[in-house]
Tab-separated table of C-alpha atoms and ligand atoms in Angstrom:
chain	number	residue	atom	x	y	z
A	1	UNK	CA	83.022	8.746	64.391
A	2	UNK	CA	82.165	12.094	65.987
A	3	UNK	CA	81.796	11.952	69.760
A	4	UNK	CA	78.485	13.242	71.085
A	5	UNK	CA	78.779	16.517	72.992
A	6	UNK	CA	76.062	17.557	75.450
A	7	UNK	CA	76.290	21.172	76.608
A	8	UNK	CA	74.112	22.719	79.292
A	9	UNK	CA	73.220	26.370	78.725
A	10	UNK	CA	72.133	27.508	82.172
A	11	UNK	CA	71.067	30.930	80.827
A	12	UNK	CA	70.320	33.455	83.614
A	13	UNK	CA	69.664	30.791	86.232
A	14	UNK	CA	71.388	29.914	89.520
A	15	UNK	CA	73.213	32.230	91.890
A	16	UNK	CA	76.500	31.007	93.338
A	17	UNK	CA	74.873	28.640	95.834
A	18	UNK	CA	72.547	27.284	93.193
A	19	UNK	CA	75.511	26.676	90.918
A	20	UNK	CA	77.436	24.837	93.640
A	21	UNK	CA	74.409	22.610	94.292
A	22	UNK	CA	73.786	21.852	90.623
A	23	UNK	CA	77.435	21.008	89.949
A	24	UNK	CA	77.533	18.742	92.963
A	25	UNK	CA	74.373	17.006	91.706
A	26	UNK	CA	75.882	16.591	88.236
A	27	UNK	CA	79.060	15.085	89.676
A	28	UNK	CA	77.025	12.624	91.744
A	29	UNK	CA	75.051	11.557	88.663
A	30	UNK	CA	78.209	11.252	86.576
A	31	UNK	CA	79.710	8.942	89.207
A	32	UNK	CA	76.869	6.422	88.945
A	33	UNK	CA	75.623	6.664	85.336
A	34	UNK	CA	77.251	5.200	82.251
A	35	UNK	CA	77.575	7.219	79.042
A	36	UNK	CA	80.113	8.112	76.368
A	37	UNK	CA	79.117	11.690	75.592
A	38	UNK	CA	81.340	14.644	76.443
A	39	UNK	CA	79.679	17.045	78.897
A	40	UNK	CA	80.034	20.826	79.000
A	41	UNK	CA	78.324	23.191	81.435
A	42	UNK	CA	77.829	26.909	80.784
A	43	UNK	CA	76.873	28.695	84.026
A	44	UNK	CA	76.487	32.487	84.342
A	45	UNK	CA	79.707	34.550	84.550
A	46	UNK	CA	79.376	34.934	88.327
A	47	UNK	CA	79.823	31.199	88.934
A	48	UNK	CA	82.503	30.383	86.376
A	49	UNK	CA	85.506	30.592	88.668
A	50	UNK	CA	83.882	28.452	91.349
A	51	UNK	CA	82.632	26.026	88.701
A	52	UNK	CA	86.176	25.684	87.412
A	53	UNK	CA	87.426	24.791	90.891
A	54	UNK	CA	84.602	22.295	91.428
A	55	UNK	CA	85.131	20.616	88.042
A	56	UNK	CA	88.867	20.042	88.517
A	57	UNK	CA	89.707	16.378	88.084
A	58	UNK	CA	86.470	15.709	86.166
A	59	UNK	CA	86.078	15.422	82.399
A	60	UNK	CA	83.322	18.031	82.353
A	61	UNK	CA	84.127	21.047	80.195
A	62	UNK	CA	83.377	24.616	81.243
A	63	UNK	CA	81.946	27.324	79.002
A	64	UNK	CA	80.566	30.855	79.229
A	65	UNK	CA	77.358	32.034	77.574
A	66	UNK	CA	78.693	35.156	75.854
A	67	UNK	CA	81.690	37.496	75.572
A	68	UNK	CA	82.648	40.736	73.837
A	69	UNK	CA	85.032	40.880	70.893
A	70	UNK	CA	87.308	43.655	72.150
A	71	UNK	CA	90.365	42.844	74.253
A	72	UNK	CA	89.783	45.417	77.019
A	73	UNK	CA	88.725	49.009	77.571
A	74	UNK	CA	85.667	51.206	78.021
A	75	UNK	CA	82.922	48.641	77.384
A	76	UNK	CA	80.870	48.819	80.569
A	77	UNK	CA	79.290	45.533	81.490
A	78	UNK	CA	81.169	43.416	78.993
A	79	UNK	CA	83.504	40.443	79.516
A	80	UNK	CA	86.496	39.629	77.297
A	81	UNK	CA	87.762	36.331	75.946
A	82	UNK	CA	90.944	36.536	78.031
A	83	UNK	CA	88.872	37.127	81.182
A	84	UNK	CA	86.973	33.916	80.426
A	85	UNK	CA	90.232	32.057	79.857
A	86	UNK	CA	91.585	33.363	83.155
A	87	UNK	CA	88.759	31.720	85.126
A	88	UNK	CA	89.180	28.383	83.389
A	89	UNK	CA	86.720	28.526	80.497
A	90	UNK	CA	87.392	26.333	77.497
A	91	UNK	CA	84.182	27.064	75.578
A	92	UNK	CA	81.894	30.022	74.916
A	93	UNK	CA	78.373	30.016	73.486
A	94	UNK	CA	78.130	32.657	70.746
A	95	UNK	CA	75.221	33.798	68.616
A	96	UNK	CA	72.502	32.267	70.764
A	97	UNK	CA	69.074	33.283	69.457
A	98	UNK	CA	68.368	35.127	72.724
A	99	UNK	CA	71.490	37.227	72.086
A	100	UNK	CA	70.345	37.824	68.524
A	101	UNK	CA	66.721	38.717	69.300
A	102	UNK	CA	66.818	40.332	72.758
A	103	UNK	CA	70.247	41.981	72.521
A	104	UNK	CA	70.331	42.753	68.819
A	105	UNK	CA	73.440	40.767	67.881
A	106	UNK	CA	73.977	40.619	64.139
A	107	UNK	CA	75.844	38.045	62.070
A	108	UNK	CA	78.690	40.562	61.838
A	109	UNK	CA	78.988	40.994	65.611
A	110	UNK	CA	78.813	37.239	66.108
A	111	UNK	CA	81.553	36.743	63.507
A	112	UNK	CA	83.802	39.199	65.371
A	113	UNK	CA	83.161	37.331	68.603
A	114	UNK	CA	83.905	33.943	67.024
A	115	UNK	CA	87.191	35.203	65.590
A	116	UNK	CA	88.212	36.776	68.882
A	117	UNK	CA	87.314	33.645	70.841
A	118	UNK	CA	89.416	31.489	68.515
A	119	UNK	CA	92.332	33.883	68.724
A	120	UNK	CA	92.174	33.704	72.519
A	121	UNK	CA	92.067	29.892	72.468
A	122	UNK	CA	88.389	29.530	73.384
A	123	UNK	CA	86.165	27.059	71.548
A	124	UNK	CA	82.962	28.704	70.294
A	125	UNK	CA	79.624	26.920	70.437
A	126	UNK	CA	78.174	28.842	67.528
A	127	UNK	CA	74.357	28.897	67.428
A	128	UNK	CA	72.198	29.243	64.327
A	129	UNK	CA	68.514	28.699	63.662
A	130	UNK	CA	65.428	30.103	62.044
A	131	UNK	CA	62.353	31.665	63.660
A	132	UNK	CA	58.857	30.259	63.223
A	133	UNK	CA	57.974	33.005	60.726
A	134	UNK	CA	61.055	32.214	58.688
A	135	UNK	CA	60.254	28.491	58.682
A	136	UNK	CA	56.653	29.100	57.701
A	137	UNK	CA	57.788	31.404	54.905
A	138	UNK	CA	59.969	28.573	53.563
A	139	UNK	CA	63.148	30.505	54.414
A	140	UNK	CA	64.665	28.194	57.057
A	141	UNK	CA	67.486	26.931	54.856
A	142	UNK	CA	68.344	30.390	53.515
A	143	UNK	CA	68.491	31.829	57.039
A	144	UNK	CA	70.662	29.033	58.391
A	145	UNK	CA	72.955	29.241	55.374
A	146	UNK	CA	73.347	33.002	55.830
A	147	UNK	CA	74.046	32.656	59.551
A	148	UNK	CA	76.635	29.893	59.039
A	149	UNK	CA	78.368	31.670	56.191
A	150	UNK	CA	78.441	35.132	57.754
A	151	UNK	CA	79.313	33.855	61.204
A	152	UNK	CA	82.352	31.999	59.879
A	153	UNK	CA	83.814	34.697	57.618
A	154	UNK	CA	87.644	34.614	57.846
A	155	UNK	CA	87.630	31.515	60.049
A	156	UNK	CA	90.191	29.014	58.709
A	157	UNK	CA	89.736	25.297	58.116
A	158	UNK	CA	92.264	24.642	60.892
A	159	UNK	CA	90.355	26.834	63.329
A	160	UNK	CA	87.165	24.906	62.567
A	161	UNK	CA	88.570	22.030	64.644
A	162	UNK	CA	87.721	24.210	67.672
A	163	UNK	CA	84.204	25.219	66.576
A	164	UNK	CA	81.011	23.448	67.604
A	165	UNK	CA	77.860	24.446	65.728
A	166	UNK	CA	74.465	24.303	67.432
A	167	UNK	CA	71.355	24.255	65.266
A	168	UNK	CA	68.569	25.679	67.393
A	169	UNK	CA	65.291	26.411	65.633
A	170	UNK	CA	64.055	29.449	67.581
A	171	UNK	CA	60.490	28.087	67.648
A	172	UNK	CA	61.720	25.042	69.577
A	173	UNK	CA	63.654	26.884	72.277
A	174	UNK	CA	61.983	26.786	75.667
A	175	UNK	CA	58.631	26.058	74.041
A	176	UNK	CA	58.401	22.311	74.543
A	177	UNK	CA	57.922	22.178	70.762
A	178	UNK	CA	60.718	19.962	69.457
A	179	UNK	CA	61.780	19.666	65.847
A	180	UNK	CA	61.067	16.147	64.650
A	181	UNK	CA	64.192	14.044	64.265
A	182	UNK	CA	63.690	14.183	60.485
A	183	UNK	CA	63.284	17.990	60.483
A	184	UNK	CA	66.417	18.427	62.564
A	185	UNK	CA	68.446	15.878	60.571
A	186	UNK	CA	67.514	17.659	57.335
A	187	UNK	CA	68.949	20.972	58.558
A	188	UNK	CA	72.010	19.312	60.107
A	189	UNK	CA	72.817	17.615	56.792
A	190	UNK	CA	72.326	20.965	55.073
A	191	UNK	CA	74.739	22.667	57.501
A	192	UNK	CA	77.288	19.917	56.928
A	193	UNK	CA	76.962	20.401	53.166
A	194	UNK	CA	77.484	24.125	53.663
A	195	UNK	CA	80.625	23.391	55.717
A	196	UNK	CA	81.844	21.172	52.876
A	197	UNK	CA	81.559	24.012	50.423
A	198	UNK	CA	83.195	26.488	52.814
A	199	UNK	CA	85.990	24.331	54.269
A	200	UNK	CA	86.089	20.992	52.451
A	201	UNK	CA	84.846	17.539	53.266
A	202	UNK	CA	87.243	16.704	56.094
A	203	UNK	CA	86.235	19.727	58.191
A	204	UNK	CA	82.561	19.093	57.454
A	205	UNK	CA	82.836	15.454	58.530
A	206	UNK	CA	84.648	16.301	61.748
A	207	UNK	CA	82.594	19.278	62.925
A	208	UNK	CA	80.273	18.566	65.835
A	209	UNK	CA	76.773	19.874	65.068
A	210	UNK	CA	74.499	19.915	68.107
A	211	UNK	CA	70.727	20.212	68.088
A	212	UNK	CA	69.071	22.535	70.596
A	213	UNK	CA	65.439	23.264	71.412
A	214	UNK	CA	63.451	21.486	74.121
A	215	UNK	CA	65.818	18.511	74.330
A	216	UNK	CA	65.047	16.244	77.284
A	217	UNK	CA	65.900	12.649	78.230
A	218	UNK	CA	62.693	11.377	76.586
A	219	UNK	CA	63.474	12.752	73.125
A	220	UNK	CA	67.278	12.712	73.203
A	221	UNK	CA	67.665	9.130	71.967
A	222	UNK	CA	65.734	9.622	68.746
A	223	UNK	CA	67.153	13.067	67.972
A	224	UNK	CA	70.744	12.159	68.695
A	225	UNK	CA	70.351	8.893	66.830
A	226	UNK	CA	70.216	10.876	63.574
A	227	UNK	CA	73.279	10.631	61.362
A	228	UNK	CA	74.261	14.303	61.476
A	229	UNK	CA	73.158	15.171	65.025
A	230	UNK	CA	76.246	15.016	67.211
A	231	UNK	CA	74.950	16.200	70.520
A	232	UNK	CA	72.675	18.714	72.166
A	233	UNK	CA	72.685	22.231	73.513
A	234	UNK	CA	70.264	21.995	76.405
A	235	UNK	CA	68.475	24.813	78.210
A	236	UNK	CA	65.600	23.948	80.553
A	237	UNK	CA	66.508	20.289	81.051
A	238	UNK	CA	70.099	21.069	82.090
A	239	UNK	CA	68.973	22.808	85.266
A	240	UNK	CA	68.351	19.476	86.993
A	241	UNK	CA	71.256	17.064	87.310
A	242	UNK	CA	69.205	13.943	86.605
A	243	UNK	CA	67.627	15.238	83.403
A	244	UNK	CA	70.925	16.694	82.125
A	245	UNK	CA	72.721	13.405	82.679
A	246	UNK	CA	69.638	11.496	81.452
A	247	UNK	CA	70.166	13.209	78.077
A	248	UNK	CA	73.802	12.070	78.004
A	249	UNK	CA	72.785	8.513	78.930
A	250	UNK	CA	70.141	8.384	76.185
A	251	UNK	CA	72.427	10.038	73.634
A	252	UNK	CA	73.883	6.647	72.713
B	301	PGA	P1	65.715	24.742	75.771
B	301	PGA	O1	66.860	25.803	75.380
B	301	PGA	O2	66.396	23.402	75.908
B	301	PGA	O3	65.151	25.239	77.072
B	301	PGA	O4	64.727	24.743	74.653
B	301	PGA	C1	67.882	25.474	74.484
B	301	PGA	C2	68.788	26.655	74.272
B	301	PGA	O5	68.298	27.795	74.218
B	301	PGA	O6	70.018	26.498	74.150
């Protein structure tokens, strides 16, 4: 049985004080609520080190929202995998649709980042998902297949034990428009079938595939009750401790 994993993608929200307050709120909620899901928080770079200190002794995982694939050097503004490791990160979100659309990241770039993260001992949360136009054109499955395949080029079956995949239909991100549980389940099953053909059945069965896109406590139960939906990557609703933990509680 795959354990549910709920990750909070804070995006570009919360300065250091805001981060301290949100983490303290999350810890208070965790102390009084009952749930089985694994929690991960992904604050902005500027709060990672403090977050790591504040999370010590808890079971909450820490992740970054991006990184560059080179080790070091003249890459102004970029952050390396080893820098993330050095401030206590265990996870890193890669290939988020905002990185793809706003910052022009291609499947090839994302693949380089995934390989570098794995080499450095970071666990990628690898995001895929189609846009509204692509869904309406009947291309959702082709797009997701291409993103999964190209993103995981030269990743080994063993390394897949450290990869989480997040299916995030772009039209559902930050829009309040959620995929129906059946729509999401259909793509999750398709991704798992794709993983079977790439890495074999064992890897496919063990890989955590999260859903992302307007997840909140009210819809988490039904979405995460689907056979192939193993957790959530949460944006808006992770910025308040009670709704973030409410998702974990309702995740089952
Ligand atoms: P949302 O964002 O929950 O605000 O839709 C999800 C994400 O972008 O990871």
